[in-house]
Coordinates of C-alpha atoms and ligand atoms in Angstrom, one line a residue:
M1 CA -81.8 -51.8 -32.6
T2 CA -78.1 -52.0 -33.4
D3 CA -74.7 -52.0 -31.7
Q4 CA -73.2 -50.3 -34.8
R5 CA -73.2 -46.7 -35.9
I6 CA -75.6 -46.4 -38.8
Y7 CA -75.3 -44.5 -42.1
N8 CA -77.1 -41.4 -40.8
F9 CA -79.1 -39.4 -43.4
N10 CA -81.1 -37.4 -40.8
A11 CA -82.0 -33.9 -41.7
G12 CA -81.4 -32.5 -38.3
P13 CA -80.1 -33.2 -35.7
A14 CA -77.8 -34.9 -38.2
A15 CA -74.5 -36.8 -38.4
L16 CA -71.4 -35.3 -36.9
P17 CA -67.9 -36.3 -37.8
L18 CA -66.9 -39.4 -35.9
S19 CA -63.5 -38.0 -34.9
V20 CA -65.4 -35.1 -33.2
L21 CA -67.6 -37.4 -31.2
E22 CA -64.5 -39.5 -30.3
E23 CA -62.7 -36.4 -29.1
I24 CA -65.7 -35.4 -27.0
R25 CA -65.8 -38.8 -25.5
S26 CA -62.1 -39.0 -24.7
S27 CA -62.0 -35.6 -23.0
F28 CA -65.4 -35.8 -21.4
L29 CA -64.6 -36.7 -17.8
N30 CA -61.6 -34.5 -17.5
F31 CA -61.6 -31.5 -19.9
K32 CA -58.1 -30.1 -20.4
N33 CA -57.0 -31.4 -17.0
S34 CA -59.6 -29.3 -15.2
G35 CA -60.8 -32.3 -13.3
M36 CA -64.3 -31.6 -14.7
S37 CA -66.3 -32.3 -17.8
I38 CA -67.2 -29.5 -20.3
T39 CA -70.7 -29.6 -18.9
E40 CA -69.5 -28.9 -15.3
I41 CA -66.9 -26.1 -15.8
S42 CA -67.8 -22.5 -15.2
H43 CA -68.5 -20.4 -18.3
R44 CA -66.5 -17.7 -16.5
S45 CA -63.4 -19.8 -16.4
S46 CA -60.3 -19.6 -18.6
Y47 CA -61.2 -23.1 -19.8
F48 CA -64.4 -21.9 -21.4
D49 CA -62.9 -18.6 -22.6
G50 CA -60.5 -20.8 -24.6
V51 CA -63.4 -22.8 -26.1
I52 CA -65.6 -19.9 -27.2
N53 CA -62.7 -17.8 -28.5
D54 CA -61.5 -20.8 -30.5
A55 CA -64.9 -21.3 -32.0
V56 CA -65.1 -17.6 -33.0
K57 CA -61.6 -17.5 -34.3
R58 CA -62.1 -20.6 -36.5
A59 CA -65.4 -19.3 -37.8
K60 CA -63.8 -16.0 -38.8
R61 CA -60.9 -17.7 -40.4
L62 CA -63.0 -20.2 -42.4
L63 CA -65.4 -17.6 -43.8
K64 CA -62.6 -15.0 -44.1
L65 CA -64.6 -12.5 -42.0
S66 CA -63.2 -9.0 -41.6
D67 CA -63.3 -7.3 -38.2
R68 CA -66.6 -5.7 -39.2
Y69 CA -68.3 -9.1 -38.4
H70 CA -69.2 -10.4 -35.0
V71 CA -69.7 -14.1 -34.3
L72 CA -72.4 -14.7 -31.7
F73 CA -74.0 -17.7 -30.1
I74 CA -77.7 -17.4 -29.2
Q75 CA -80.1 -20.0 -27.8
G76 CA -83.5 -20.7 -29.2
G77 CA -82.3 -22.3 -32.5
A78 CA -82.8 -20.8 -35.9
S79 CA -86.5 -20.2 -35.2
L80 CA -85.9 -17.5 -32.7
Q81 CA -84.0 -15.6 -35.3
F82 CA -87.2 -15.4 -37.4
A83 CA -88.4 -13.0 -34.7
M84 CA -85.1 -11.5 -33.6
V85 CA -84.1 -10.3 -37.1
P86 CA -87.1 -8.0 -37.7
M87 CA -87.3 -7.1 -34.0
N88 CA -83.7 -5.9 -34.0
L89 CA -83.2 -4.6 -37.5
L90 CA -86.5 -3.0 -38.6
S91 CA -87.5 0.2 -36.9
K92 CA -90.8 2.1 -37.4
G93 CA -91.0 3.2 -41.0
E94 CA -88.3 0.8 -42.3
T95 CA -89.1 -2.1 -44.6
A96 CA -87.4 -5.3 -45.7
D97 CA -87.6 -7.7 -48.7
Y98 CA -88.1 -11.4 -48.2
I99 CA -87.7 -14.2 -50.7
N100 CA -89.9 -17.2 -50.1
T101 CA -88.4 -20.5 -51.0
G102 CA -90.1 -22.9 -48.6
T103 CA -91.3 -23.8 -45.2
W104 CA -88.5 -22.0 -43.3
S105 CA -88.7 -18.8 -45.3
T106 CA -92.5 -18.8 -44.9
K107 CA -92.1 -19.0 -41.1
A108 CA -89.6 -16.1 -41.1
I109 CA -92.1 -14.0 -43.2
N110 CA -95.0 -14.9 -40.9
E111 CA -93.1 -14.0 -37.8
A112 CA -92.1 -10.6 -39.2
Q113 CA -95.6 -9.9 -40.3
N114 CA -97.2 -11.0 -37.0
M115 CA -95.1 -8.5 -35.3
G116 CA -96.5 -5.8 -37.5
K117 CA -93.3 -5.2 -39.4
S118 CA -93.4 -4.0 -43.0
V119 CA -92.0 -6.7 -45.2
H120 CA -92.4 -7.3 -48.9
V121 CA -92.3 -10.8 -50.4
V122 CA -90.4 -9.9 -53.6
A123 CA -90.2 -13.5 -55.0
S124 CA -91.6 -16.9 -54.2
S125 CA -91.5 -20.3 -55.7
E126 CA -94.7 -21.4 -54.1
D127 CA -96.4 -21.6 -57.5
K128 CA -94.4 -24.8 -58.1
N129 CA -94.5 -26.2 -54.6
F130 CA -91.1 -24.6 -53.9
S131 CA -89.2 -26.8 -56.3
Y132 CA -87.0 -24.1 -57.6
I133 CA -85.0 -21.0 -56.7
P134 CA -86.5 -17.7 -58.1
R135 CA -84.2 -15.7 -60.3
E136 CA -84.3 -12.1 -61.7
I137 CA -85.7 -10.6 -58.7
S138 CA -86.3 -6.8 -58.4
F139 CA -85.7 -5.4 -54.9
N140 CA -87.1 -2.3 -53.3
K141 CA -84.3 0.2 -53.1
E142 CA -85.3 1.5 -49.7
S143 CA -85.2 -2.0 -48.1
K144 CA -83.1 -2.3 -45.0
F145 CA -82.2 -5.9 -45.8
V146 CA -83.1 -8.9 -48.0
H147 CA -83.9 -12.0 -46.2
L148 CA -83.5 -15.4 -47.8
T149 CA -83.0 -19.1 -46.9
S150 CA -79.8 -20.3 -48.6
N151 CA -80.7 -24.0 -48.5
N152 CA -84.2 -25.3 -48.2
T153 CA -83.8 -28.3 -46.0
I154 CA -87.3 -29.6 -46.6
K155 CA -87.8 -28.9 -50.3
G156 CA -84.2 -29.8 -51.4
T157 CA -83.3 -26.6 -53.2
Q158 CA -80.4 -24.2 -52.7
F159 CA -79.2 -20.9 -53.9
S160 CA -76.1 -21.8 -55.9
D161 CA -75.2 -18.1 -56.1
F162 CA -76.8 -15.2 -54.4
P163 CA -78.9 -12.5 -56.1
D164 CA -77.5 -9.0 -56.8
T165 CA -79.4 -6.9 -54.4
G166 CA -77.8 -3.6 -55.5
G167 CA -75.9 -3.3 -52.3
I168 CA -78.8 -4.1 -49.9
P169 CA -77.3 -6.4 -47.2
I170 CA -78.6 -10.0 -47.4
V171 CA -79.7 -11.6 -44.1
A172 CA -79.5 -15.4 -44.7
D173 CA -80.8 -18.4 -42.8
M174 CA -78.0 -20.8 -43.5
S175 CA -79.0 -23.4 -41.0
S176 CA -78.5 -26.3 -43.4
D177 CA -75.5 -25.2 -45.4
I178 CA -73.3 -22.9 -43.3
F179 CA -69.6 -23.9 -43.8
S180 CA -70.5 -26.1 -46.7
R181 CA -68.9 -23.8 -49.2
P182 CA -67.0 -20.5 -49.4
L183 CA -69.0 -17.3 -49.4
D184 CA -68.5 -13.8 -50.8
M185 CA -69.2 -12.1 -47.5
E186 CA -69.5 -8.7 -49.1
K187 CA -73.1 -9.5 -49.9
F188 CA -74.1 -10.5 -46.4
G189 CA -75.1 -8.2 -43.5
M190 CA -76.0 -11.2 -41.4
I191 CA -76.0 -15.0 -41.4
Y192 CA -77.6 -17.3 -38.9
A193 CA -77.6 -21.0 -38.5
G194 CA -79.2 -23.4 -36.0
A195 CA -76.3 -25.8 -35.2
Q196 CA -77.9 -29.2 -35.6
K197 CA -77.3 -29.6 -39.3
N198 CA -73.8 -28.7 -40.1
L199 CA -72.3 -27.6 -36.8
G200 CA -73.2 -29.4 -33.6
P201 CA -76.1 -30.1 -31.2
S202 CA -79.5 -28.4 -31.4
G203 CA -80.4 -25.3 -29.4
T204 CA -77.5 -23.1 -30.3
C205 CA -77.6 -20.7 -33.1
M206 CA -74.6 -19.2 -34.7
V207 CA -75.2 -15.6 -35.7
I208 CA -72.7 -13.6 -37.8
I209 CA -73.6 -9.9 -38.0
R210 CA -71.9 -6.9 -39.6
K211 CA -71.2 -3.9 -37.5
D212 CA -73.4 -1.5 -39.4
L213 CA -76.5 -3.7 -38.8
L214 CA -75.4 -4.2 -35.2
D215 CA -75.2 -0.5 -34.7
S216 CA -78.7 -0.1 -35.9
V217 CA -80.3 -2.5 -33.4
N218 CA -83.5 -1.3 -31.7
N219 CA -82.6 -0.4 -28.2
D220 CA -85.9 -0.8 -26.5
L221 CA -85.8 -4.6 -26.5
P222 CA -85.4 -7.1 -23.7
A223 CA -81.7 -7.8 -23.1
M224 CA -81.9 -11.5 -24.2
L225 CA -83.5 -10.5 -27.5
K226 CA -81.0 -7.9 -28.5
Y227 CA -78.0 -8.6 -30.7
S228 CA -75.9 -5.9 -29.0
T229 CA -76.2 -7.7 -25.6
Y230 CA -74.5 -10.7 -27.1
S231 CA -71.8 -8.8 -29.0
S232 CA -70.8 -6.6 -26.0
K233 CA -70.5 -9.7 -23.7
N234 CA -68.8 -12.2 -26.1
S235 CA -72.1 -14.2 -26.1
M236 CA -71.9 -14.5 -22.3
Y237 CA -74.4 -12.1 -20.9
N238 CA -76.0 -15.1 -19.3
T239 CA -74.9 -18.8 -19.2
P240 CA -74.3 -19.7 -22.8
P241 CA -75.0 -23.2 -24.3
C242 CA -71.5 -24.3 -23.3
F243 CA -71.6 -27.9 -24.7
G244 CA -73.0 -26.7 -28.0
I245 CA -70.3 -24.1 -28.4
Y246 CA -67.6 -26.6 -27.5
T247 CA -68.9 -29.1 -30.1
I248 CA -69.1 -26.3 -32.7
S249 CA -65.4 -25.5 -32.0
L250 CA -64.5 -29.1 -32.6
V251 CA -66.4 -29.3 -35.8
L252 CA -64.8 -26.2 -37.1
K253 CA -61.4 -27.6 -36.1
W254 CA -62.3 -30.7 -38.1
I255 CA -63.0 -28.6 -41.1
E256 CA -59.7 -26.8 -40.9
E257 CA -57.4 -29.6 -39.9
Q258 CA -58.9 -32.8 -41.3
M259 CA -61.0 -31.6 -44.3
G260 CA -58.4 -29.1 -45.4
G261 CA -60.6 -26.0 -45.3
I262 CA -63.8 -24.9 -46.8
D263 CA -62.9 -25.1 -50.5
K264 CA -62.1 -28.8 -49.9
V265 CA -65.4 -29.2 -48.1
E266 CA -67.2 -27.8 -51.0
E267 CA -65.4 -30.0 -53.5
H268 CA -66.3 -33.0 -51.3
N269 CA -70.0 -31.9 -51.1
I270 CA -70.2 -31.6 -54.9
T271 CA -68.7 -35.0 -55.4
K272 CA -71.1 -36.6 -52.9
A273 CA -74.3 -34.9 -54.2
D274 CA -73.4 -35.5 -57.9
L275 CA -73.0 -39.3 -57.3
I276 CA -76.5 -39.5 -55.9
Y277 CA -78.2 -37.1 -58.4
D278 CA -76.4 -38.9 -61.3
H279 CA -77.8 -42.2 -60.0
I280 CA -81.3 -40.8 -59.7
D281 CA -81.2 -39.2 -63.2
A282 CA -80.0 -42.4 -64.8
S283 CA -83.0 -44.3 -63.4
S284 CA -86.7 -44.2 -64.3
F285 CA -87.6 -45.5 -60.9
Y286 CA -86.4 -42.6 -58.8
K287 CA -87.3 -39.0 -59.5
A288 CA -85.6 -35.9 -58.1
T289 CA -88.2 -33.4 -56.9
A290 CA -86.2 -30.2 -57.2
E291 CA -85.5 -28.5 -60.6
K292 CA -82.1 -29.3 -61.9
D293 CA -80.6 -25.9 -61.6
S294 CA -81.9 -25.4 -58.1
R295 CA -80.9 -28.7 -56.5
S296 CA -79.4 -28.7 -53.0
L297 CA -76.0 -30.3 -52.3
M298 CA -77.1 -30.9 -48.8
N299 CA -80.7 -32.4 -48.9
I300 CA -81.5 -34.7 -51.8
T301 CA -85.3 -35.0 -52.2
F302 CA -86.7 -37.7 -54.4
R303 CA -89.8 -39.8 -55.1
L304 CA -90.4 -43.4 -55.9
P305 CA -93.2 -44.6 -58.2
N306 CA -95.7 -44.7 -55.4
E307 CA -96.1 -44.1 -51.6
D308 CA -96.2 -47.8 -50.7
L309 CA -92.8 -48.3 -52.3
E310 CA -91.5 -45.2 -50.5
K311 CA -92.6 -46.6 -47.2
T312 CA -91.0 -50.0 -48.0
F313 CA -87.8 -48.2 -49.2
V314 CA -87.4 -46.3 -45.9
E315 CA -88.1 -49.5 -43.9
Q316 CA -85.7 -51.7 -45.7
A317 CA -83.0 -49.1 -45.8
S318 CA -83.3 -48.8 -42.0
K319 CA -82.9 -52.5 -41.6
R320 CA -79.7 -52.3 -43.6
G321 CA -78.3 -49.6 -41.4
L322 CA -79.3 -46.5 -43.5
G323 CA -81.3 -44.2 -41.4
G324 CA -83.2 -40.9 -41.8
L325 CA -84.3 -41.3 -45.5
K326 CA -88.0 -40.4 -44.9
G327 CA -89.0 -37.1 -46.4
H328 CA -90.3 -34.3 -44.2
R329 CA -93.8 -35.0 -42.9
S330 CA -95.1 -32.0 -44.8
V331 CA -94.0 -33.1 -48.2
G332 CA -93.6 -36.9 -48.1
G333 CA -91.3 -38.8 -50.4
C334 CA -87.7 -39.5 -49.5
R335 CA -84.8 -37.3 -48.5
A336 CA -81.1 -38.0 -48.1
S337 CA -79.4 -35.3 -46.0
I338 CA -75.7 -35.3 -46.7
Y339 CA -74.2 -32.5 -44.8
N340 CA -70.4 -31.9 -44.4
A341 CA -70.0 -34.9 -42.1
A342 CA -71.6 -37.4 -44.4
T343 CA -68.8 -39.8 -45.5
M344 CA -68.1 -41.1 -49.0
E345 CA -68.7 -44.6 -47.5
S346 CA -72.3 -43.6 -46.6
I347 CA -72.9 -42.3 -50.1
Y348 CA -71.8 -45.5 -51.7
A349 CA -73.9 -47.5 -49.2
L350 CA -76.9 -45.5 -50.2
I351 CA -76.4 -45.9 -53.9
E352 CA -75.8 -49.6 -53.6
F353 CA -79.1 -49.9 -51.6
M354 CA -81.0 -47.8 -54.2
E355 CA -79.7 -50.0 -56.9
S356 CA -80.7 -53.2 -55.3
F357 CA -84.1 -51.8 -54.2
E358 CA -84.8 -50.8 -57.7
K359 CA -83.9 -54.2 -59.1
E360 CA -86.2 -56.0 -56.7
N361 CA -89.2 -53.6 -57.0
K362 CA -89.2 -52.5 -60.6
Ligands
PLP1 C1 -83.8 -26.8 -39.3 C2 -84.0 -25.4 -39.8 C3 -84.6 -24.4 -39.1 C4 -85.1 -24.6 -37.7 O1 -84.1 -24.7 -36.8 P1 -84.4 -24.7 -35.2 O2 -83.1 -24.7 -34.6 O3 -85.2 -26.0 -35.0 O4 -85.2 -23.5 -34.9 C5 -84.7 -23.1 -39.7 N1 -84.2 -22.9 -41.0 C6 -83.7 -23.9 -41.7 C7 -83.2 -23.6 -43.1 C8 -83.5 -25.2 -41.2 O5 -83.0 -26.1 -41.9

């Protein structure tokens, strides 16, 4: 227990910028002089129109999206998209290519296959426990899209650049690295991201979809499972996740106004990750688990000499106000998640702790 805010390295839900939380607090009881909180106003009011339109506008500006892209907010987290993507985008007789780089990609593949959709796994790094990003992939020309996970939150790997698919649109799960770096949007037909890593509270998923894919959506789907329902109603066919969308708008405002845009965010993320990886590489006590050229700037996965030490490391870190350093239960080890909101101060605190822990336990 503590009355202080901790250095939060949680993988998701994860740390949000302090200034965003403060703004939420200060406007909570009376949002924009409406006399109501954001959780009480009508989603059909001009107050909420302002919020959702601001979130969409900022997302478009940050990623330099042309008018061909729609920004949608859908509930059900990123996991619902594992089903919605093939459901909406693959008709009878159509196929898609999937790249398998870890737990989340595997789930996306299973979901598509369970629905009886025709998907080909064209590359996988499962042979080495997903510790790398496959390169030199050949794609099936007739594929409708190529699905990949841009950052593998659990395994600590990330696509540093995206494969040349020969023009086939990429559909990317960017849950854990959206808005962490600029993107060449030409390659992407769709991007989706559960909010709880880099954007806001869990439950809301941001979906960015290009018009040609949107126009191809299967029509015989339930309204709530169809992208066109969301695009034709500005994501307000039913009551949207208002608080989530509001927080996302504030996080995007923070990127634009306080971080100085997405290029600056990327620079900051590289600096932060390099500091930690350099420290790990210089030590014989800590060992990074991802291959060097595949390392994630968002989730740093590492091991200590044995599991007992890992357990003690996580416990002692927690006592010193550094939280969330335990690796995912499926892989063990340690993981420091350092999304956009992770501060320089928290990185230095982590490195200092790693140094002293090594000295005491070597
Ligand atoms: C966390 C995460 C998910 C799952 O998100 P939910 O919102 O819990 O469904 C999917 N993909 C990636 C890459 C993630 O990091």
